[in-house]
PDB file of C-alpha atoms in Angstrom:
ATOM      1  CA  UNK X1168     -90.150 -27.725   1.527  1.00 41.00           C
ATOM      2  CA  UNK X1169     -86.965 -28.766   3.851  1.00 45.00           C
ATOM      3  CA  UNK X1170     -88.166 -30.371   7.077  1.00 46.00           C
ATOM      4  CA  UNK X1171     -86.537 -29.192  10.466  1.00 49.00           C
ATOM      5  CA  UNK X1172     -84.232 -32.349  11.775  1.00 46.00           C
ATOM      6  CA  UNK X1173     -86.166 -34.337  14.808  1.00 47.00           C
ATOM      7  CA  UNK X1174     -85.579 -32.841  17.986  1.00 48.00           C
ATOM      8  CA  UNK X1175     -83.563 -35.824  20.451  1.00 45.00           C
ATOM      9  CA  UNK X1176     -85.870 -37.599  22.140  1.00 49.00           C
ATOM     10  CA  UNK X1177     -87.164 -41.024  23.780  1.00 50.00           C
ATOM     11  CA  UNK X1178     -86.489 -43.061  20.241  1.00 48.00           C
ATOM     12  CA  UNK X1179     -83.006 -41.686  20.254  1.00 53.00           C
ATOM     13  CA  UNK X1180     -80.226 -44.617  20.344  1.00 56.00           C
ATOM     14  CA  UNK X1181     -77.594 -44.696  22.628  1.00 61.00           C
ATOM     15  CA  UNK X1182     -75.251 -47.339  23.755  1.00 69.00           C
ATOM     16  CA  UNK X1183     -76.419 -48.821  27.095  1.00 80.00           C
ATOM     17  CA  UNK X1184     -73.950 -48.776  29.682  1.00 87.00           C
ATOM     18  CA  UNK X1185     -72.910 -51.172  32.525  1.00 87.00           C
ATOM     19  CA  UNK X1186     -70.701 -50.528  36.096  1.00 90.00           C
ATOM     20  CA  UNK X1187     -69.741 -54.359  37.313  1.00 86.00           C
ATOM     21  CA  UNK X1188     -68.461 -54.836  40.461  1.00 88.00           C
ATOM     22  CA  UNK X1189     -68.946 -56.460  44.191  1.00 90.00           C
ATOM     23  CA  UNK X1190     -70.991 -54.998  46.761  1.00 90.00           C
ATOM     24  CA  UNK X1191     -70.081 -55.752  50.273  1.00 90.00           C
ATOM     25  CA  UNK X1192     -72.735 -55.141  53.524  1.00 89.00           C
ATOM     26  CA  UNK X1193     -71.114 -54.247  56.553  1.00 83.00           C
ATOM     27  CA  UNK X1194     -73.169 -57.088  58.459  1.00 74.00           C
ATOM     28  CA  UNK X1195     -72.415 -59.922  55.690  1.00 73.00           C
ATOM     29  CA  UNK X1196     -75.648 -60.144  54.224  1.00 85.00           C
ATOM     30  CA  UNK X1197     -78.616 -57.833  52.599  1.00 88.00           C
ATOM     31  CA  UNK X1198     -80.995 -58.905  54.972  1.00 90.00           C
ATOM     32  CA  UNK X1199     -81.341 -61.272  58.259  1.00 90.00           C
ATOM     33  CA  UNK X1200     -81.989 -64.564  56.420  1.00 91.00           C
ATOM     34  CA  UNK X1201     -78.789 -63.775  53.674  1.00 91.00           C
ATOM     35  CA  UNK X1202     -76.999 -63.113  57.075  1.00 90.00           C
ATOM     36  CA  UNK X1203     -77.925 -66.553  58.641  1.00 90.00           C
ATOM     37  CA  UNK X1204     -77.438 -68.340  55.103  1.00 91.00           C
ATOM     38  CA  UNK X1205     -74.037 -66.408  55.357  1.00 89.00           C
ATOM     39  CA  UNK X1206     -73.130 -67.757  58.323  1.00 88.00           C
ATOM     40  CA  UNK X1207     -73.798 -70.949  58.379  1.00 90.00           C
ATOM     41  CA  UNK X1208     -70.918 -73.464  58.092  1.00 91.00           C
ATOM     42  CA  UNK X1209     -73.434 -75.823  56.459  1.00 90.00           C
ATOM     43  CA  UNK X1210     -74.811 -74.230  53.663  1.00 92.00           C
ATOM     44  CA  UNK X1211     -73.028 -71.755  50.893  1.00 91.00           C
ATOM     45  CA  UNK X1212     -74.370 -69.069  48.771  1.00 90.00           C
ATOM     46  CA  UNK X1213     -73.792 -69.800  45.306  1.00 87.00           C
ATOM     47  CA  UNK X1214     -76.078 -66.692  43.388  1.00 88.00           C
ATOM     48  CA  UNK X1215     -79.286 -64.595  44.095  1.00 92.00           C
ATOM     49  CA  UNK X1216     -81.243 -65.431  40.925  1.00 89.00           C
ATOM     50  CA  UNK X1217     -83.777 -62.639  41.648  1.00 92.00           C
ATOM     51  CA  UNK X1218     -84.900 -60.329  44.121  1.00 93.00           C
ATOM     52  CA  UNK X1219     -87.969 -57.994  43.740  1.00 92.00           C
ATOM     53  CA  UNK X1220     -89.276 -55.588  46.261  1.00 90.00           C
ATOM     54  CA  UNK X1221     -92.832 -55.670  46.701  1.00 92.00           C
ATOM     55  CA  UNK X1222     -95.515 -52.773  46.784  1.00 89.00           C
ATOM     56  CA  UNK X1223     -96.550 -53.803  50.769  1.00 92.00           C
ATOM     57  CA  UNK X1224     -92.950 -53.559  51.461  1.00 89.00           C
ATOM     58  CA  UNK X1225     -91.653 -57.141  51.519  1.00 95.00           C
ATOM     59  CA  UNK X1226     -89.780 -58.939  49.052  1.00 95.00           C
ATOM     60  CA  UNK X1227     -89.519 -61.959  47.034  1.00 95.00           C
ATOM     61  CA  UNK X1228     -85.840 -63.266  46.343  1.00 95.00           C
ATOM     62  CA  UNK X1229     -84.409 -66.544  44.647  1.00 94.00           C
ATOM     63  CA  UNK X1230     -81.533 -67.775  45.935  1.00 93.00           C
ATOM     64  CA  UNK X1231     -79.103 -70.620  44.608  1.00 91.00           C
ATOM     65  CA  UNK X1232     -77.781 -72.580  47.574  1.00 93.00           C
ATOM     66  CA  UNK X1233     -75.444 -75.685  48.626  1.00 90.00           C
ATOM     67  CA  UNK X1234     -75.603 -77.713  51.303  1.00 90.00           C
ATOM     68  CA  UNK X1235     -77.642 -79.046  54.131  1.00 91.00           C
ATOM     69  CA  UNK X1236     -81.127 -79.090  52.807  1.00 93.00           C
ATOM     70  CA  UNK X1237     -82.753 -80.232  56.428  1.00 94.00           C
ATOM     71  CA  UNK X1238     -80.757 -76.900  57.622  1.00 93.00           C
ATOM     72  CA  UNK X1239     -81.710 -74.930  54.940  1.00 94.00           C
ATOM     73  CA  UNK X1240     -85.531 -76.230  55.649  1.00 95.00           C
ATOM     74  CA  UNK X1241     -84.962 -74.913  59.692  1.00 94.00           C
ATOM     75  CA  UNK X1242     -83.922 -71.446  58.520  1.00 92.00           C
ATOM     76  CA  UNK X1243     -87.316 -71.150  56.755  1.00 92.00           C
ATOM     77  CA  UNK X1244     -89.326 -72.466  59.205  1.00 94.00           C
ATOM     78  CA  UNK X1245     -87.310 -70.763  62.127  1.00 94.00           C
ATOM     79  CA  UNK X1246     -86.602 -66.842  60.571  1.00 93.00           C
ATOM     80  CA  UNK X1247     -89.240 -64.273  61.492  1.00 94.00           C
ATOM     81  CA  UNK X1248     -88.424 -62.260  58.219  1.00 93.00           C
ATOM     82  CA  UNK X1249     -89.453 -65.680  56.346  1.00 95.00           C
ATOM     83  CA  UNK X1250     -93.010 -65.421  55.319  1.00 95.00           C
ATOM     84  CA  UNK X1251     -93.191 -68.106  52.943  1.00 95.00           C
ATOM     85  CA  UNK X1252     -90.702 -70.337  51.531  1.00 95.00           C
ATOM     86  CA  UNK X1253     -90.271 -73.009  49.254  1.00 95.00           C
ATOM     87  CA  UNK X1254     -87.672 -75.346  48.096  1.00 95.00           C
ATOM     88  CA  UNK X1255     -86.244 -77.418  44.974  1.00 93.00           C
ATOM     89  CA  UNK X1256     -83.264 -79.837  45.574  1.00 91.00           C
ATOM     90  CA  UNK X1257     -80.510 -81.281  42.482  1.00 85.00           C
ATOM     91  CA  UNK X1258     -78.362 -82.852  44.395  1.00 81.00           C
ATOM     92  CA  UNK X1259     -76.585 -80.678  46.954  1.00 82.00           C
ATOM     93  CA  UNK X1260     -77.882 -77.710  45.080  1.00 88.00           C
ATOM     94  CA  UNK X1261     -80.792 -76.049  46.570  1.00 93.00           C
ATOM     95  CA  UNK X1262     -82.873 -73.309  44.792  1.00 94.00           C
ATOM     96  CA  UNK X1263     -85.050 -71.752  47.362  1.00 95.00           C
ATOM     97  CA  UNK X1264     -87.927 -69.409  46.631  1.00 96.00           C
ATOM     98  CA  UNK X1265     -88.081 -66.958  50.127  1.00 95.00           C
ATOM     99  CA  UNK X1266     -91.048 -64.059  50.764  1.00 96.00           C
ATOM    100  CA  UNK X1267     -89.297 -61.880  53.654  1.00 95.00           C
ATOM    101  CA  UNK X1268     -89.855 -59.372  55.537  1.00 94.00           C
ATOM    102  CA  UNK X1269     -87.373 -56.963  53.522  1.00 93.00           C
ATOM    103  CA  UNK X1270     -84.870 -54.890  55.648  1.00 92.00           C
ATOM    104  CA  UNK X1271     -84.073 -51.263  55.958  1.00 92.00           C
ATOM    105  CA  UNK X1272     -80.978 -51.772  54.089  1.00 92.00           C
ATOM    106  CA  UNK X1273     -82.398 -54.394  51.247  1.00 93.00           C
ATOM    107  CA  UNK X1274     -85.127 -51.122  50.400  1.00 93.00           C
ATOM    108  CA  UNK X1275     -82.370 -48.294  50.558  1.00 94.00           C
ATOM    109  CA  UNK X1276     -80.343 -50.712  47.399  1.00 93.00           C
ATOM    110  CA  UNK X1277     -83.724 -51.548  45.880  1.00 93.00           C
ATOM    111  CA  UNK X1278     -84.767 -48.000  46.127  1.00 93.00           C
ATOM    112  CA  UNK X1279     -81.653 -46.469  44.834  1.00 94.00           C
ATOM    113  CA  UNK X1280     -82.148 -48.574  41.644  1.00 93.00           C
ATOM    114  CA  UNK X1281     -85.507 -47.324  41.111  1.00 92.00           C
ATOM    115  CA  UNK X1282     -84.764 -43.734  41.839  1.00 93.00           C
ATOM    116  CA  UNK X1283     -81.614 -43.466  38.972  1.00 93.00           C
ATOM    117  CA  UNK X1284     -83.659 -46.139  37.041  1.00 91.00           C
ATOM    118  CA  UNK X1285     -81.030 -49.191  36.471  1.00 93.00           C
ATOM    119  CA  UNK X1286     -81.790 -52.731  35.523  1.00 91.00           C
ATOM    120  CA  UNK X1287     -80.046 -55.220  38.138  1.00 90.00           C
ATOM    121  CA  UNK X1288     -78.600 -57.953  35.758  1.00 86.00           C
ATOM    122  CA  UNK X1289     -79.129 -60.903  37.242  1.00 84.00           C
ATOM    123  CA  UNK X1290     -78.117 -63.286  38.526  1.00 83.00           C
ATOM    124  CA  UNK X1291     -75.469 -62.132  41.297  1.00 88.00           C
ATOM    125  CA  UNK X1292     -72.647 -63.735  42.330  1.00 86.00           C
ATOM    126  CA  UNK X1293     -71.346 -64.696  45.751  1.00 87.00           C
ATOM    127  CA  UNK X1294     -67.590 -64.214  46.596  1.00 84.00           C
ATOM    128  CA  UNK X1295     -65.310 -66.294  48.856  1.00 78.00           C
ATOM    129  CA  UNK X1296     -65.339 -63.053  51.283  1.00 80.00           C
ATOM    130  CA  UNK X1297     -69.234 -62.740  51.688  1.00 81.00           C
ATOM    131  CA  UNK X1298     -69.533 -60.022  48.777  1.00 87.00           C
ATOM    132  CA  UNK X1299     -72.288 -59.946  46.270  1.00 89.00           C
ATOM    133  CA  UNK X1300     -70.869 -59.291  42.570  1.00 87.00           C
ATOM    134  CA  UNK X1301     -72.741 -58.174  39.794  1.00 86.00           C
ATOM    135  CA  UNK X1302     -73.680 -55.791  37.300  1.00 88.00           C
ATOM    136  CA  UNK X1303     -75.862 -52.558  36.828  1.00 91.00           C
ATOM    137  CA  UNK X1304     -77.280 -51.229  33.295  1.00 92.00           C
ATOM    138  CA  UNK X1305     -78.084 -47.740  32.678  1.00 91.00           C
ATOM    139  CA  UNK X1306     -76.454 -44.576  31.511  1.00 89.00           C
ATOM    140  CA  UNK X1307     -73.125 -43.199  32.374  1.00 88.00           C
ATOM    141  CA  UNK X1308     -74.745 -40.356  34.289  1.00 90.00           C
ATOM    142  CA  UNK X1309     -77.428 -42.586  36.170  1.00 92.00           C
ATOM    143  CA  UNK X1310     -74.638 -45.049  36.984  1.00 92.00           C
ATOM    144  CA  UNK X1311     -72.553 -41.868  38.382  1.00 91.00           C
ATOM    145  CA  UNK X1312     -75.785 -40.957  40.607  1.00 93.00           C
ATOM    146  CA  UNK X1313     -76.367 -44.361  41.537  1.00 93.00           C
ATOM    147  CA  UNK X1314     -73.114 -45.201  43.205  1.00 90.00           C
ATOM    148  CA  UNK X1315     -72.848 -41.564  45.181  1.00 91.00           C
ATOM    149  CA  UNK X1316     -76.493 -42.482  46.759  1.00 93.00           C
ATOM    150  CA  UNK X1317     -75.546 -45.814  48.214  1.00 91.00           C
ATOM    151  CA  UNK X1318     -76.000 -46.405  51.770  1.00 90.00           C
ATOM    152  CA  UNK X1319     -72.966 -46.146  54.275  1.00 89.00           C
ATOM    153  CA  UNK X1320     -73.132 -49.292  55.284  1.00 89.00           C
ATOM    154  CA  UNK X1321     -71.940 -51.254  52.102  1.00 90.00           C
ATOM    155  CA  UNK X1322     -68.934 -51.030  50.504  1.00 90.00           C
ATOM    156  CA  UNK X1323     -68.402 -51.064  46.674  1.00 90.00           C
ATOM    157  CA  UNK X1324     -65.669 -52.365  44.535  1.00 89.00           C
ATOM    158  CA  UNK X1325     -65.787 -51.211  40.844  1.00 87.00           C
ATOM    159  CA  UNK X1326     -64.208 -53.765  38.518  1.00 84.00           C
ATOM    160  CA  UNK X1327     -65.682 -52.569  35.283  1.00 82.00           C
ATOM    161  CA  UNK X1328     -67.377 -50.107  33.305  1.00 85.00           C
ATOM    162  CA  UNK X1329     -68.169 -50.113  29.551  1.00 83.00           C
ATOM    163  CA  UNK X1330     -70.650 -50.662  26.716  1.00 80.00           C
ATOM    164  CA  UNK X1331     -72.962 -53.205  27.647  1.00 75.00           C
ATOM    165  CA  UNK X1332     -72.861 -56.226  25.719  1.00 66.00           C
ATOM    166  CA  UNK X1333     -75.779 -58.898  24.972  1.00 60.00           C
ATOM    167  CA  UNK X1334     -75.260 -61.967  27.025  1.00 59.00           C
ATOM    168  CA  UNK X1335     -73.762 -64.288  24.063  1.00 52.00           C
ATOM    169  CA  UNK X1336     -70.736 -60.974  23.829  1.00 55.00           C
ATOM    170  CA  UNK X1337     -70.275 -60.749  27.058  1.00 60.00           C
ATOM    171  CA  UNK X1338     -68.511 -64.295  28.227  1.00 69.00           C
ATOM    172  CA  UNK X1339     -66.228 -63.524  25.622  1.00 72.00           C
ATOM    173  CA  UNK X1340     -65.821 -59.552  26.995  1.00 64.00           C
ATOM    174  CA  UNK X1341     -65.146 -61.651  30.594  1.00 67.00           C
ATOM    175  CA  UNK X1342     -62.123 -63.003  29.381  1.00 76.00           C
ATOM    176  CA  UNK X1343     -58.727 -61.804  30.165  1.00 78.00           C
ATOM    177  CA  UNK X1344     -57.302 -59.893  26.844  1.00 80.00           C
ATOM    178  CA  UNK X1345     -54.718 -62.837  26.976  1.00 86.00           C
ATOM    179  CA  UNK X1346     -57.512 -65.131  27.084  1.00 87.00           C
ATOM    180  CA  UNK X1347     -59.121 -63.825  24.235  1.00 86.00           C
ATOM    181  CA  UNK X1348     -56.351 -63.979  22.191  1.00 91.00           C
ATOM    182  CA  UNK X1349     -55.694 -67.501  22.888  1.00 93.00           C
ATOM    183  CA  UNK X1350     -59.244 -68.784  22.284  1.00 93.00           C
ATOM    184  CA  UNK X1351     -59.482 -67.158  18.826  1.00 92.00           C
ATOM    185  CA  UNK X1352     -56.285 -68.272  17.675  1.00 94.00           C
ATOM    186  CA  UNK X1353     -57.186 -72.086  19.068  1.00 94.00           C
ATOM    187  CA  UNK X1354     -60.055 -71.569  17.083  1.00 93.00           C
ATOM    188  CA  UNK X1355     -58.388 -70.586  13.685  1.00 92.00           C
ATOM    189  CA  UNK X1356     -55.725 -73.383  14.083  1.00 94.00           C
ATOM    190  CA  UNK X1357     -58.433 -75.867  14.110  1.00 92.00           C
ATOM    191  CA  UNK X1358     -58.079 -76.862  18.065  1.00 94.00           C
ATOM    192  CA  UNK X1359     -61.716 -77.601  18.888  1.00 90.00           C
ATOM    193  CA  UNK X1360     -62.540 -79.142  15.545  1.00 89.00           C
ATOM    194  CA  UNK X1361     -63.205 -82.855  16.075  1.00 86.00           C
ATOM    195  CA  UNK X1362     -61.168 -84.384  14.810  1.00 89.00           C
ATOM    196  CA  UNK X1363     -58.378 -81.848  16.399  1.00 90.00           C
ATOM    197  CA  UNK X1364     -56.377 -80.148  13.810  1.00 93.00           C
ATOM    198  CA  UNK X1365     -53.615 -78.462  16.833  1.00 94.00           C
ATOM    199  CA  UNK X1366     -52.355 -78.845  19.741  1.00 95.00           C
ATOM    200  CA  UNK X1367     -51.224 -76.793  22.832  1.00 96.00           C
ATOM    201  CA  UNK X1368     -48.211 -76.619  21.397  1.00 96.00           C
ATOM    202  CA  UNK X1369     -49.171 -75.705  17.493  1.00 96.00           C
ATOM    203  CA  UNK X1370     -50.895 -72.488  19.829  1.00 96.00           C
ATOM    204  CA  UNK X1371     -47.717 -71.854  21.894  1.00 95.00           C
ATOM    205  CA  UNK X1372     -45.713 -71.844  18.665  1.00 96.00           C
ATOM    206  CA  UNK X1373     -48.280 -69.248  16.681  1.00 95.00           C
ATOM    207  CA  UNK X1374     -48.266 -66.924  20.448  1.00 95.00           C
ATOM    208  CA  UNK X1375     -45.134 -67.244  21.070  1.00 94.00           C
ATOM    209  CA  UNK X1376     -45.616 -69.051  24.510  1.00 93.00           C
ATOM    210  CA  UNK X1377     -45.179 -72.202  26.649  1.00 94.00           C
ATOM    211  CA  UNK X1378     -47.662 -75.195  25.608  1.00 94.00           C
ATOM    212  CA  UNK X1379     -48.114 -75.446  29.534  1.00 93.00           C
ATOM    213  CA  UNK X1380     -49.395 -71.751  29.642  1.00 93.00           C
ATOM    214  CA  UNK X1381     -51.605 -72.510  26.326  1.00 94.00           C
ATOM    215  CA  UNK X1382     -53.078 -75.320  28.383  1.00 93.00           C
ATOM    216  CA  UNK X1383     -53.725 -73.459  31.821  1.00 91.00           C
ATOM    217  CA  UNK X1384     -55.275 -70.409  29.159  1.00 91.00           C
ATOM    218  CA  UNK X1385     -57.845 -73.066  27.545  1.00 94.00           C
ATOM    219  CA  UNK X1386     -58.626 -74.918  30.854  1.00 90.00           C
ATOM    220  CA  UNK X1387     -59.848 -71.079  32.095  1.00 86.00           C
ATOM    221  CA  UNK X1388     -61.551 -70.510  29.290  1.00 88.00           C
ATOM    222  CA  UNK X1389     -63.508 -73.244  29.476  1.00 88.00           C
ATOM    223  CA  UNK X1390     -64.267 -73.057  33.098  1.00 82.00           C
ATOM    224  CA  UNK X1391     -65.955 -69.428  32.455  1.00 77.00           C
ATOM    225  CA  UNK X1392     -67.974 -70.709  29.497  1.00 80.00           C
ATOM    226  CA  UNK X1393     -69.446 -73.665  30.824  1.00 78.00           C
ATOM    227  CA  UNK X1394     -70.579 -71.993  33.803  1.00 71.00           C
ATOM    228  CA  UNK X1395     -72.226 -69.898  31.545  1.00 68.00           C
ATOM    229  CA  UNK X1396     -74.081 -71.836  29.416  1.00 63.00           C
ATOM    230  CA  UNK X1397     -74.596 -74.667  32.205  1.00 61.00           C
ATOM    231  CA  UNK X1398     -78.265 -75.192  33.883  1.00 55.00           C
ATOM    232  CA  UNK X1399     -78.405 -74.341  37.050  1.00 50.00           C
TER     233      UNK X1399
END
C-alpha cells in the first residue's frame, strides 16, 4: 500500500543563510564601557569574542583589546556598568572578561536576535570608523525581519548575503573573485610547494597579468588567512 509523502517539517533541510555587514551605534559604542574603550586614545578595540545577555538583565561580553593594560584595569575598576571584570595580557593584547550592567540599546540588538531567532557568528570585528562588523545566520525571511526591527539609533551597512558556508569555506568565500582565482592557480602551478615550483611571474604569465599585481594578490591573501587561522 503507497505511503502519503512526509508532510515538511522540523527535519526538513534547507540551506542556512547569512546577512554580513557593519553595524554602527549612533553614540560609538553598544554600551557605556564599549563607549569609553571607544574613546580612549590608549586602548583599541580589536573584536568582541562574545556577548551574552543574561536572564537578571545584565550581560557578560569578551572583548579583544590593545593597549594600555593599567588603563584598561581603571576602566574596570572606575565604570558603574562594570560589575565584575577580569583580565589576561599577551603582550599588548588584552582579552578582558566584563559582567555589565547591559544598556537599553545592547537588550533592543540582543532581543531582536532572539525574537527572529539568529545565531550571532562570532567573533565581531571592529572598524577604523568605530563600527562593529559581523555576520548573522538564519533564514532569508528571519534575516528580512531582523534588519526592519532594528533600533533607530544604529545604522547598518549590508555587505553580503548568501549561503552560509562552514568556517574552513568561508576564508576562501572572503576573498575577492580576483583573489580566488589567483590563489588556485598559484596552487596548481606548484607556488606554495616547498621546494617552489613558480613564481609571481609563471602566475602573471598563466592570468595574463603583471608579476607585481600577482605579488600584491598573494601578499592579501595571505594576510586574510593567517588572521584566520592565527590564535588570538
Amino acid at each position: 500500500m503507497p505511503h502519503d509523502a512526509p508532510a515538511p517539517g522540523r527535519g526538513d533541510t534547507h540551506p542556512m543563510r547569512y546577512a554580513r555587514g557593519v553595524l554602527l551605534p549612533d553614540e560609538g559604542g553598544l554600551h557605556p564601557v564599549d563607549e569609553l574603550f571607544a574613546n580612549d586614545p590608549d586602548v583599541t578595540r580589536e573584536l568582541l569574542r562574545s556577548i551574552s545577555l543574561l536572564e537578571d538583565g545584565t550581560a557578560a561580553v569578551l572583548y579583544q583589546l590593545v593597549g594600555d593594560i593599567d588603563r584598561i584595569r581603571e576602566v574596570g575598576e572606575t565604570s558603574p556598568e562594570v560589575l565584575d571584570y577580569q583580565l589576561s595580557a599577551t603582550g599588548a593584547t588584552v582579552t578582558v572578561y566584563a559582567h555589565i550592567e547591559a544598556s537599553p540599546l545592547l537588550t533592543e540588538l540582543m532581543g531582536v536576535l532572539r525574537q527572529h531567532e539568529l545565531v550571532l557568528d562570532m567573533p565581531l570585528t571592529f572598524t577604523e570608523d568605530g563600527g562593529l562588523r559581523g555576520a548573522v545566520i538564519g533564514s532569508d525571511e528571519t534575516i528580512r525581519n531582523a534588519a526592519a526591527d532594528l533600533p533607530d539609533s544604529v545604522a547598518i551597512h549590508l555587505e553580503g548575503i548568501g549561503e552560509y558556508e562552514p568556517e574552513d569555506r568561508r576564508v576562501f568565500a572572503s576573498l575577492t573573485e580576483r583573489q580566488q582565482e589567483t590563489l588556485l592557480t598559484a596552487l596548481d602551478l606548484g607556488y606554495y610547494e616547498v621546494p617552489r615550483e613558480a613564481t609571481h611571474q609563471d602566475i602573471a604569465d598563466e592570468l595574463g597579468r603583471t608579476a607585481a599585481t600577482v605579488g600584491e594578490h598573494l601578499r592579501r591573501i595571505e594576510r586574510t588567512v593567517f588572521r584566520e587561522i592565527a590564535p588570538r
